[in-house]
CSV table of C-alpha atoms in Angstrom, one decimal:
chain,number,residue,atom,x,y,z
A,1,MET,CA,0.0,0.0,0.0
A,2,THR,CA,1.4,3.4,-1.0
A,3,GLU,CA,-0.4,5.9,1.3
A,4,PHE,CA,2.4,8.2,2.5
A,5,ARG,CA,4.4,5.6,4.6
A,6,ASN,CA,6.9,8.1,5.9
A,7,MET,CA,4.6,11.1,6.3
A,8,SER,CA,1.8,12.2,8.5
A,9,VAL,CA,0.0,15.6,8.8
A,10,THR,CA,1.7,16.3,12.1
A,11,LYS,CA,5.2,15.4,10.7
A,12,PHE,CA,4.5,17.5,7.6
A,13,LEU,CA,3.6,20.6,9.6
A,14,LEU,CA,6.4,20.3,12.1
A,15,LEU,CA,8.9,19.9,9.3
A,16,LEU,CA,7.4,22.7,7.3
A,17,PHE,CA,7.4,25.2,10.1
A,18,GLY,CA,10.8,24.1,11.2
A,19,VAL,CA,12.3,24.8,7.8
A,20,PHE,CA,10.3,28.0,7.3
A,21,PHE,CA,11.3,29.6,10.6
A,22,SER,CA,14.9,28.5,10.2
A,23,TYR,CA,14.9,30.3,6.8
A,24,ILE,CA,13.3,33.5,8.4
A,25,LEU,CA,15.9,33.4,11.1
A,26,LEU,CA,18.8,33.1,8.7
A,27,VAL,CA,17.4,36.0,6.5
A,28,VAL,CA,17.2,38.2,9.6
A,29,ILE,CA,20.7,37.3,10.7
A,30,VAL,CA,22.1,38.0,7.2
A,31,GLY,CA,20.2,41.2,7.0
A,32,GLU,CA,21.4,42.5,10.3
A,33,SER,CA,25.0,41.5,9.6
A,34,GLY,CA,25.3,43.7,6.6
A,35,ALA,CA,26.1,40.8,4.3
A,36,PRO,CA,25.7,41.3,0.5
A,37,GLN,CA,22.1,41.3,-0.7
A,38,ASN,CA,22.9,38.4,-3.0
A,39,LEU,CA,23.2,36.1,0.0
A,40,ILE,CA,19.5,36.6,0.8
A,41,TYR,CA,18.6,35.7,-2.8
A,42,ILE,CA,20.8,32.6,-2.5
A,43,LEU,CA,19.1,31.7,0.8
A,44,GLN,CA,15.7,32.0,-1.0
A,45,ILE,CA,16.8,29.6,-3.7
A,46,LEU,CA,18.2,27.2,-1.1
A,47,PHE,CA,15.0,27.4,0.9
A,48,TYR,CA,13.0,25.8,-2.0
A,49,VAL,CA,15.8,23.3,-2.7
A,50,VAL,CA,15.7,22.2,1.0
A,51,LEU,CA,11.9,21.9,1.0
A,52,PHE,CA,11.9,19.8,-2.2
A,53,PHE,CA,14.6,17.5,-0.8
A,54,ALA,CA,13.0,17.2,2.7
A,55,PHE,CA,9.4,16.6,1.6
A,56,PHE,CA,9.6,15.0,-1.9
A,57,ASN,CA,13.0,13.4,-2.2
A,58,ARG,CA,13.3,12.1,1.4
A,59,GLY,CA,9.7,12.3,2.6
A,60,LEU,CA,8.1,10.1,-0.1
A,61,THR,CA,8.9,6.7,-1.4
A,62,SER,CA,9.7,6.4,-5.2
A,63,GLN,CA,6.2,5.0,-5.8
A,64,GLU,CA,4.5,7.9,-3.9
A,65,GLN,CA,6.7,10.3,-5.9
A,66,LYS,CA,5.3,8.9,-9.2
A,67,LYS,CA,1.7,9.0,-7.9
A,68,VAL,CA,2.0,12.6,-6.8
A,69,LEU,CA,3.4,13.7,-10.2
A,70,THR,CA,1.4,11.4,-12.5
A,71,SER,CA,-1.8,12.9,-14.0
A,72,ASP,CA,-4.9,10.6,-13.8
A,73,LYS,CA,-6.4,12.7,-16.6
A,74,LYS,CA,-4.5,14.3,-19.6
A,75,THR,CA,-6.0,17.7,-19.1
A,76,PHE,CA,-4.6,21.2,-19.9
A,77,SER,CA,-6.6,24.4,-20.0
A,78,LEU,CA,-5.4,27.9,-20.7
A,79,PRO,CA,-8.4,29.5,-18.9
A,80,LEU,CA,-7.8,27.4,-15.8
A,81,MET,CA,-4.1,28.2,-15.9
A,82,MET,CA,-4.9,32.0,-15.9
A,83,ALA,CA,-7.8,31.8,-13.3
A,84,PRO,CA,-5.8,31.9,-10.1
A,85,PHE,CA,-4.1,35.2,-11.0
A,86,PHE,CA,-7.3,37.0,-12.0
A,87,ILE,CA,-9.3,35.7,-9.0
A,88,GLY,CA,-6.4,36.5,-6.7
A,89,SER,CA,-6.2,40.0,-8.1
A,90,LEU,CA,-9.9,40.6,-7.5
A,91,VAL,CA,-9.7,39.2,-3.9
A,92,SER,CA,-6.6,41.3,-3.2
A,93,VAL,CA,-8.5,44.5,-4.2
A,94,LEU,CA,-11.6,43.5,-2.1
A,95,TYR,CA,-9.5,42.4,0.9
A,96,GLY,CA,-7.5,45.7,0.7
A,97,LEU,CA,-10.7,47.7,0.8
A,98,VAL,CA,-12.1,45.8,3.7
A,99,ILE,CA,-9.0,46.0,6.0
A,100,GLN,CA,-8.5,49.6,5.0
A,101,PHE,CA,-11.9,50.4,6.5
A,102,LEU,CA,-11.8,48.0,9.5
A,103,PHE,CA,-8.1,47.6,10.3
A,104,PRO,CA,-6.1,50.6,9.0
A,105,SER,CA,-2.8,49.4,10.6
A,106,LEU,CA,-3.2,45.9,9.0
A,107,PHE,CA,-3.8,47.7,5.7
A,108,GLU,CA,-0.5,49.6,6.0
A,109,SER,CA,1.3,46.4,6.6
A,110,TYR,CA,-0.5,44.7,3.7
A,111,LEU,CA,0.4,47.6,1.4
A,112,GLY,CA,4.0,47.7,2.6
A,113,ALA,CA,4.5,44.0,1.9
A,114,SER,CA,3.5,44.4,-1.7
A,115,GLU,CA,5.5,47.6,-2.2
A,116,SER,CA,8.6,46.1,-0.6
A,117,ILE,CA,8.6,43.2,-3.1
A,118,GLU,CA,8.1,45.6,-6.0
A,119,LEU,CA,10.9,47.8,-4.8
A,120,MET,CA,13.2,44.8,-4.4
A,121,ILE,CA,12.6,43.8,-8.0
A,122,GLU,CA,13.0,47.4,-9.3
A,123,GLN,CA,16.3,48.0,-7.6
A,124,ALA,CA,17.9,44.6,-8.3
A,125,GLY,CA,20.7,44.2,-10.9
A,126,TYR,CA,20.7,41.6,-13.6
A,127,LEU,CA,22.2,38.8,-11.5
A,128,GLN,CA,19.7,39.5,-8.7
A,129,ILE,CA,16.8,39.6,-11.1
A,130,GLY,CA,17.8,36.2,-12.4
A,131,MET,CA,17.9,34.8,-8.9
A,132,ILE,CA,14.6,36.3,-8.0
A,133,PHE,CA,13.0,35.0,-11.2
A,134,LEU,CA,14.4,31.5,-10.5
A,135,ALA,CA,13.0,31.5,-6.9
A,136,ILE,CA,9.6,33.1,-7.5
A,137,VAL,CA,8.6,32.1,-11.0
A,138,VAL,CA,10.3,28.7,-11.3
A,139,LEU,CA,11.0,27.1,-7.9
A,140,ALA,CA,8.1,28.4,-5.9
A,141,PRO,CA,5.4,27.1,-8.2
A,142,ILE,CA,7.0,23.7,-8.5
A,143,VAL,CA,7.9,23.1,-4.9
A,144,GLU,CA,4.8,24.7,-3.3
A,145,GLU,CA,2.4,22.8,-5.6
A,146,ILE,CA,4.2,19.5,-4.7
A,147,LEU,CA,4.0,20.4,-1.0
A,148,PHE,CA,0.6,21.9,-0.6
A,149,ARG,CA,-1.4,20.2,-3.3
A,150,GLY,CA,0.5,17.1,-4.1
A,151,ILE,CA,1.3,16.1,-0.6
A,152,LEU,CA,-0.6,18.0,2.1
A,153,PHE,CA,-4.0,18.1,0.3
A,154,ASN,CA,-3.8,14.3,-0.4
A,155,LEU,CA,-2.4,13.6,3.1
A,156,ILE,CA,-5.2,15.3,4.9
A,157,ALA,CA,-7.8,13.7,2.6
A,158,ARG,CA,-6.5,10.3,3.7
A,159,ARG,CA,-8.5,10.7,6.9
A,160,LYS,CA,-10.8,13.7,6.3
A,161,SER,CA,-13.2,14.7,3.5
A,162,THR,CA,-11.9,16.2,0.2
A,163,LEU,CA,-13.5,19.6,1.0
A,164,PHE,CA,-12.0,19.7,4.5
A,165,ALA,CA,-8.6,18.8,3.0
A,166,MET,CA,-9.0,21.5,0.3
A,167,ILE,CA,-9.8,24.3,2.8
A,168,THR,CA,-7.3,23.3,5.4
A,169,SER,CA,-4.3,23.0,3.0
A,170,SER,CA,-5.2,26.3,1.4
A,171,LEU,CA,-5.4,28.1,4.8
A,172,ILE,CA,-2.0,26.7,5.8
A,173,PHE,CA,-0.7,27.8,2.4
A,174,GLY,CA,-2.1,31.3,3.0
A,175,PHE,CA,-0.8,31.5,6.5
A,176,LEU,CA,2.8,31.1,5.4
A,177,HIS,CA,2.4,34.1,3.2
A,178,ALA,CA,2.0,36.5,6.1
A,179,GLU,CA,0.3,39.8,5.2
A,180,THR,CA,-1.2,38.5,2.0
A,181,MET,CA,-2.5,35.4,3.7
A,182,VAL,CA,-6.2,35.9,2.7
A,183,PRO,CA,-5.8,36.4,-1.1
A,184,THR,CA,-3.1,33.7,-1.1
A,185,ALA,CA,-5.4,31.2,0.7
A,186,VAL,CA,-8.1,31.9,-1.9
A,187,ILE,CA,-5.5,31.4,-4.7
A,188,GLY,CA,-4.5,28.2,-2.9
A,189,PHE,CA,-8.2,27.0,-2.9
A,190,VAL,CA,-8.5,27.7,-6.6
A,191,LEU,CA,-5.3,25.8,-7.4
A,192,CYS,CA,-6.4,23.0,-5.2
A,193,PHE,CA,-9.8,22.6,-6.9
A,194,ILE,CA,-8.1,22.8,-10.4
A,195,TYR,CA,-5.7,20.0,-9.3
A,196,HIS,CA,-8.5,17.9,-7.8
A,197,LYS,CA,-10.8,18.2,-10.8
A,198,THR,CA,-8.2,17.7,-13.5
A,199,GLY,CA,-5.9,15.4,-11.6
A,200,ASN,CA,-3.1,17.3,-13.2
A,201,LEU,CA,-0.5,18.7,-10.8
A,202,TYR,CA,1.5,20.2,-13.7
A,203,LEU,CA,-1.5,22.3,-14.6
A,204,ALA,CA,-1.6,23.7,-11.0
A,205,MET,CA,2.2,24.4,-11.3
A,206,ALA,CA,1.6,26.2,-14.6
A,207,ALA,CA,-1.2,28.3,-13.1
A,208,HIS,CA,0.9,29.1,-10.0
A,209,ALA,CA,3.8,30.1,-12.3
A,210,PHE,CA,1.6,32.3,-14.4
A,211,ASN,CA,0.4,34.1,-11.3
A,212,ASN,CA,3.9,34.7,-10.1
A,213,LEU,CA,5.2,35.6,-13.5
A,214,ILE,CA,2.7,38.5,-13.8
A,215,ALA,CA,3.5,39.7,-10.3
A,216,PHE,CA,7.2,39.6,-11.3
A,217,VAL,CA,6.8,41.4,-14.6
A,218,MET,CA,4.4,44.1,-13.4
A,219,PRO,CA,7.0,46.3,-11.6
A,220,PHE,CA,9.1,46.5,-14.8
A,221,LEU,CA,6.1,47.4,-17.0
A,222,LEU,CA,5.0,50.2,-14.6
A,223,ALA,CA,8.5,51.3,-13.5
A,224,GLU,CA,8.5,54.5,-15.6
A,225,ALA,CA,4.7,55.2,-15.2
A,226,SER,CA,3.3,57.4,-12.4
A,227,GLU,CA,0.2,56.3,-10.5
A,228,THR,CA,-1.9,59.0,-12.4
A,229,SER,CA,-0.6,58.1,-15.9
A,230,MET,CA,-3.0,57.0,-18.6
A,231,LEU,CA,-1.1,53.6,-18.9
A,232,VAL,CA,-1.8,52.8,-15.3
A,233,SER,CA,-5.4,53.9,-15.5
A,234,VAL,CA,-6.1,51.8,-18.6
A,235,LEU,CA,-4.3,48.7,-17.3
A,236,GLY,CA,-6.2,49.1,-14.0
A,237,VAL,CA,-9.6,49.2,-15.7
A,238,LEU,CA,-8.8,46.3,-18.0
A,239,LEU,CA,-7.4,44.2,-15.2
A,240,LEU,CA,-10.5,44.9,-13.0
A,241,LEU,CA,-12.8,43.8,-15.9
A,242,ALA,CA,-10.7,40.7,-16.6
A,243,ASN,CA,-10.8,39.9,-12.8
A,244,GLY,CA,-14.6,40.1,-12.8
A,245,VAL,CA,-15.1,38.1,-15.9
A,246,ILE,CA,-12.6,35.3,-15.1
A,247,THR,CA,-14.0,35.0,-11.5
A,248,ILE,CA,-17.6,34.6,-12.8
A,249,LEU,CA,-16.5,32.0,-15.3
A,250,PHE,CA,-14.5,30.1,-12.7
A,251,ALA,CA,-17.5,30.3,-10.3
A,252,ARG,CA,-19.6,28.6,-13.0
A,253,TYR,CA,-16.9,26.0,-13.5
A,254,LEU,CA,-16.8,25.4,-9.8
A,255,LEU,CA,-20.6,25.0,-9.4
A,256,LYS,CA,-20.8,22.8,-12.5
A,257,ASN,CA,-18.1,20.5,-11.2
A,258,TRP,CA,-18.9,20.7,-7.5
A,259,ARG,CA,-20.0,17.1,-7.3
A,260,SER,CA,-16.4,16.1,-8.0
A,261,ILE,CA,-15.8,17.2,-4.4
A,262,LYS,CA,-17.2,13.8,-3.4
A,263,GLU,CA,-14.5,12.0,-5.3
A,264,ARG,CA,-11.3,10.8,-3.8
A,265,THR,CA,-8.3,13.1,-4.3
A,266,PRO,CA,-6.0,12.5,-7.3
A,267,PHE,CA,-3.4,10.6,-5.4
A,268,PHE,CA,-5.9,8.0,-4.4
A,269,ARG,CA,-7.9,8.1,-7.6
A,270,LEU,CA,-4.9,7.2,-9.6
A,271,SER,CA,-3.9,4.1,-7.7
A,272,PRO,CA,-5.8,3.4,-4.5
A,273,ASP,CA,-3.9,1.0,-2.3
A,274,SER,CA,-2.1,-0.7,-5.2
A,275,GLU,CA,1.7,-0.9,-5.2
A,276,GLY,CA,3.2,-0.6,-8.6
A,277,GLU,CA,0.0,0.1,-10.5
A,278,ILE,CA,1.5,2.9,-12.6
A,279,GLU,CA,4.1,0.5,-14.0
A,280,GLN,CA,1.3,-2.2,-14.3
A,281,ARG,CA,-0.8,0.2,-16.4
A,282,GLU,CA,2.2,0.8,-18.7
A,283,GLU,CA,2.8,-2.9,-19.0
A,284,GLN,CA,-0.9,-3.5,-19.8
A,285,LYS,CA,-0.8,-0.9,-22.5
A,286,GLU,CA,2.2,-2.6,-24.1
A,287,LYS,CA,0.3,-5.9,-24.1
A,288,GLY,CA,-2.8,-4.2,-25.5
A,289,ILE,CA,-4.8,-4.8,-22.4
A,290,ILE,CA,-6.1,-1.8,-20.4
A,291,ASP,CA,-8.0,-2.1,-17.1
A,292,ILE,CA,-10.7,0.7,-16.9
A,293,THR,CA,-12.1,-0.5,-13.5
A,294,LYS,CA,-11.9,1.5,-10.3
A,295,HIS,CA,-10.7,-0.2,-7.2
A,296,ILE,CA,-13.2,-1.1,-4.6
A,297,VAL,CA,-11.7,0.3,-1.4
A,298,ASN,CA,-13.0,1.0,2.1
A,299,GLY,CA,-14.8,4.4,2.3
A,300,MET,CA,-14.6,5.0,-1.5
A,301,SER,CA,-16.7,7.7,-3.1
A,302,VAL,CA,-20.3,6.7,-3.7
A,303,TYR,CA,-23.3,8.5,-5.3
A,304,PRO,CA,-24.9,10.8,-2.6
A,305,GLY,CA,-27.4,8.7,-0.6
A,306,ASP,CA,-26.0,5.3,-1.6
A,307,PRO,CA,-24.7,2.9,1.1
A,308,GLU,CA,-21.1,3.4,2.0
A,309,VAL,CA,-18.5,0.8,0.9
A,310,VAL,CA,-17.0,-1.1,3.7
A,311,VAL,CA,-14.0,-3.4,3.2
A,312,GLU,CA,-13.2,-4.9,6.6
A,313,GLU,CA,-10.6,-7.4,7.6
A,314,LYS,CA,-12.2,-10.2,9.7
A,315,ASN,CA,-9.2,-12.6,9.9
A,316,ASN,CA,-5.5,-12.3,9.3
A,317,ILE,CA,-2.8,-14.9,8.7
A,318,SER,CA,-0.7,-14.0,11.8
A,319,GLN,CA,-3.6,-14.6,14.2
A,320,ASP,CA,-5.9,-17.0,12.4
A,321,GLY,CA,-3.7,-18.7,9.9
A,322,PHE,CA,-5.7,-17.4,7.0
A,323,SER,CA,-6.9,-14.0,5.6
A,324,LEU,CA,-10.5,-13.0,5.1
A,325,ARG,CA,-12.3,-9.7,4.4
A,326,LYS,CA,-15.9,-8.7,4.8
A,327,LEU,CA,-17.3,-6.7,1.9
A,328,SER,CA,-20.4,-4.4,2.2
A,329,LEU,CA,-21.5,-2.4,-0.8
A,330,SER,CA,-24.5,-1.6,-3.0
A,331,THR,CA,-25.0,-2.8,-6.6
A,332,HIS,CA,-24.0,0.7,-7.7
A,333,SER,CA,-20.6,0.9,-6.0
A,334,GLY,CA,-17.5,1.5,-8.0
A,335,THR,CA,-17.5,0.7,-11.7
A,336,HIS,CA,-20.9,-0.8,-12.3
A,337,MET,CA,-23.6,-1.5,-14.9
A,338,ASP,CA,-27.2,-0.2,-14.7
A,339,PHE,CA,-29.9,-2.4,-16.3
A,340,PRO,CA,-33.5,-1.5,-17.2
A,341,ALA,CA,-34.9,-2.7,-13.9
A,342,HIS,CA,-33.0,0.1,-12.2
A,343,PHE,CA,-35.8,2.6,-13.3
A,344,ILE,CA,-38.4,0.6,-15.1
A,345,GLU,CA,-41.1,-1.5,-13.3
A,346,ASN,CA,-40.6,-5.2,-14.3
A,347,GLY,CA,-37.7,-4.1,-16.5
A,348,LYS,CA,-34.9,-6.4,-17.6
A,349,THR,CA,-32.3,-7.4,-15.0
A,350,ALA,CA,-28.7,-8.7,-15.5
A,351,ASP,CA,-30.2,-12.2,-15.9
A,352,ASP,CA,-32.1,-11.2,-19.0
A,353,PHE,CA,-29.1,-10.2,-21.1
A,354,GLU,CA,-27.0,-12.7,-23.1
A,355,LEU,CA,-23.3,-12.7,-22.4
A,356,GLU,CA,-22.7,-11.4,-26.0
A,357,ARG,CA,-24.0,-8.0,-24.9
A,358,PHE,CA,-21.0,-7.6,-22.5
A,359,PHE,CA,-18.2,-7.5,-25.1
A,360,GLY,CA,-17.7,-6.1,-28.5
A,361,GLU,CA,-16.3,-3.2,-30.6
A,362,THR,CA,-16.2,0.0,-28.6
A,363,VAL,CA,-15.2,3.6,-29.2
A,364,VAL,CA,-13.6,5.8,-26.5
A,365,VAL,CA,-14.3,9.5,-27.0
A,366,SER,CA,-13.2,12.6,-25.2
A,367,SER,CA,-16.9,13.7,-24.7
A,368,PHE,CA,-20.3,12.5,-25.8
A,369,HIS,CA,-20.4,15.3,-28.4
A,370,ASP,CA,-17.5,13.9,-30.3
A,371,PRO,CA,-18.2,12.2,-33.7
A,372,ILE,CA,-19.1,8.5,-33.3
A,373,PRO,CA,-18.0,6.0,-36.0
A,374,TYR,CA,-20.9,4.6,-38.0
A,375,GLY,CA,-22.2,1.3,-36.7
A,376,VAL,CA,-20.4,1.3,-33.3
A,377,LYS,CA,-22.7,0.0,-30.6
A,378,ASN,CA,-20.6,0.7,-27.4
A,379,ILE,CA,-19.5,4.3,-26.5
A,380,LEU,CA,-17.3,5.3,-23.5
A,381,SER,CA,-16.8,9.0,-22.7
A,382,LYS,CA,-13.7,10.3,-20.9
A,383,GLU,CA,-15.4,13.6,-19.8
A,384,GLY,CA,-18.7,15.3,-19.5
A,385,TYR,CA,-22.3,14.3,-19.0
A,386,LEU,CA,-24.8,13.0,-21.6
A,387,THR,CA,-27.3,15.5,-23.0
A,388,GLU,CA,-30.9,14.7,-24.2
A,389,ASP,CA,-30.2,15.4,-27.9
A,390,ARG,CA,-27.2,13.0,-27.9
A,391,ALA,CA,-29.1,10.4,-25.9
A,392,GLN,CA,-32.0,10.5,-28.5
A,393,MET,CA,-29.4,10.1,-31.3
A,394,PHE,CA,-27.8,7.1,-29.6
A,395,VAL,CA,-31.2,5.5,-29.2
A,396,LYS,CA,-32.1,6.1,-32.8
A,397,ASN,CA,-28.7,4.6,-34.0
A,398,GLY,CA,-29.1,1.4,-32.0
A,399,VAL,CA,-26.4,1.9,-29.5
A,400,GLN,CA,-26.3,-0.9,-26.9
A,401,LEU,CA,-24.0,0.4,-24.2
A,402,ILE,CA,-22.9,3.8,-23.0
A,403,GLY,CA,-20.2,4.4,-20.4
A,404,THR,CA,-19.0,7.4,-18.3
A,405,VAL,CA,-16.3,8.2,-15.8
A,406,HIS,CA,-18.8,9.9,-13.5
A,407,GLU,CA,-21.0,8.2,-10.9
A,408,SER,CA,-24.0,9.0,-13.1
A,409,ILE,CA,-24.5,9.4,-16.8
A,410,GLU,CA,-26.5,12.7,-16.2
A,411,GLN,CA,-26.9,15.5,-13.7
A,412,ASP,CA,-30.6,16.2,-13.9
A,413,TYR,CA,-33.1,14.8,-11.4
A,414,PRO,CA,-35.3,12.7,-11.8
A,415,TYR,CA,-32.9,11.1,-14.3
A,416,PRO,CA,-34.8,11.3,-17.5
A,417,LEU,CA,-31.9,10.1,-19.6
A,418,HIS,CA,-31.5,7.0,-17.5
A,419,LYS,CA,-35.1,6.2,-18.3
A,420,LEU,CA,-34.8,7.0,-22.0
A,421,LEU,CA,-31.8,4.8,-22.4
A,422,LEU,CA,-33.0,1.9,-20.2
A,423,GLU,CA,-36.4,1.8,-21.9
A,424,SER,CA,-34.4,1.0,-25.1
A,425,ASP,CA,-32.4,-1.7,-23.3
A,426,ILE,CA,-29.2,0.3,-23.5
A,427,ILE,CA,-26.9,-0.7,-20.7
A,428,ILE,CA,-25.3,2.1,-18.7
A,429,LEU,CA,-21.7,1.7,-17.5
A,430,GLU,CA,-20.7,4.2,-14.8
A,431,ASN,CA,-17.7,5.2,-12.7
A,432,LEU,CA,-15.1,4.1,-15.2
A,433,GLU,CA,-11.4,4.8,-15.0
A,434,LEU,CA,-10.5,6.3,-18.4
A,435,GLY,CA,-7.9,8.9,-17.6
A,436,HIS,CA,-5.1,6.8,-19.0
A,437,VAL,CA,-6.9,5.7,-22.1
A,438,GLU,CA,-6.4,7.5,-25.5
A,439,PRO,CA,-9.6,8.1,-27.6
A,440,GLY,CA,-10.0,5.5,-30.3
A,441,MET,CA,-11.3,2.1,-31.2
A,442,TYR,CA,-11.1,-0.9,-28.8
A,443,ARG,CA,-12.7,-4.2,-27.9
A,444,LEU,CA,-14.6,-4.1,-24.6
A,445,VAL,CA,-15.1,-6.9,-22.1
A,446,VAL,CA,-17.2,-6.0,-19.1
A,447,LEU,CA,-18.8,-8.7,-17.0
A,448,PRO,CA,-21.4,-8.1,-14.2
A,449,LEU,CA,-21.5,-10.2,-11.1
A,450,LYS,CA,-24.0,-13.1,-11.3
A,451,ILE,CA,-26.5,-11.6,-8.8
A,452,GLU,CA,-30.0,-12.9,-9.2
A,453,GLY,CA,-32.5,-10.3,-10.2
A,454,ALA,CA,-29.9,-7.5,-10.2
A,455,GLU,CA,-31.0,-4.1,-11.4
A,456,ALA,CA,-27.3,-3.2,-11.4
A,457,SER,CA,-24.0,-4.8,-10.6
A,458,PRO,CA,-20.3,-4.0,-9.9
A,459,CYS,CA,-18.2,-5.2,-12.8
A,460,ARG,CA,-14.7,-5.6,-14.1
A,461,ALA,CA,-14.2,-3.7,-17.4
A,462,VAL,CA,-11.2,-4.2,-19.7
A,463,LEU,CA,-10.3,-2.8,-23.1
A,464,PHE,CA,-8.3,-4.6,-25.8
A,465,ARG,CA,-6.4,-2.9,-28.6
């Protein structure tokens, strides 16, 4: 099992604050000693090197390192990459206005922190600018995303809910940024949600780097402009408009994908409790066999209202001479198939379908709106929910099986698309693992458990090239 063997939340926090306060102490000592300014920049670079070495290189096993960095979905989005900067900018403005009115002394400190960074960049020479760029734009996004999203977020979610882990890790991230803690915590939450939804830590790193790059470049762009110049006024208005638009768009994205908060975090989605599964998947691809089934694990995500999944050890070899687990779950747990009896009175159950229906030529598409090759009867979608117009088209074209990565094929209650498909004897396959599968043609084998009268059943789904 690869669930952070050498790391706990307590150990993470003690190590983090130990390194952080040691760095602050060294900076103060160097500053008071009158040493060259370059030494402080070098300390900043070394700070991130030490964090990377302590948490990632030494704190994680090689398998855990691969899981933290491996994307479970090949997703990259320019709007998502830009979102943290624009949302953070808007929050910074609003936060500044609030504390200026309520806590004037805090506002002065907040304003001073921003101005000191800008002044440091403006007055730096070429060598110093290079070191600042390396620390702020390159190392900080990489190391901080590994620490706060890749490790801490997943680490907290091992015992707590995904939402709790998301909020807590973002608050700690913000706290370490002192005067800018509130805007930084909000940026941390945005980065965390992006990482959780896409499963792509590299996208979070890119978004973080974009945010820091703009903050780094801005003092140079405005160096010669006065606060009352036309350039500053125009840029200010454009930035404020962009902040509002991007924030509204991200809010819509957040609400649309809020149900993903019920899913396990990317570290556990990718390979829950299975040593060496990343290598196993690559070996399967080389052999032309691809497992697209989610693991059944204790406490795994289920559809809201469904019974929880319990995998409990009842006997073990050391005490009883043999190993035995108790399994408790619903027929809709994990990767599963829905049959007509799920929504239709006296509808067909698993017993009423011939085995031939459970294998055959299949197309994997990026979304249900992608073109479907003529004559293909089985369709699996990597992203998105089914819409009524596409469902009607699939029924008309004689499709026999439709699969999704989500816990449900649709979002609308009372599930009209389920009824539409099941009335036409179209089997629905839900909760698939398709992040590692390229779109294209495959042969599908998916067999339900032989449960008498089952309206649904967990299953093992496999694709063949």
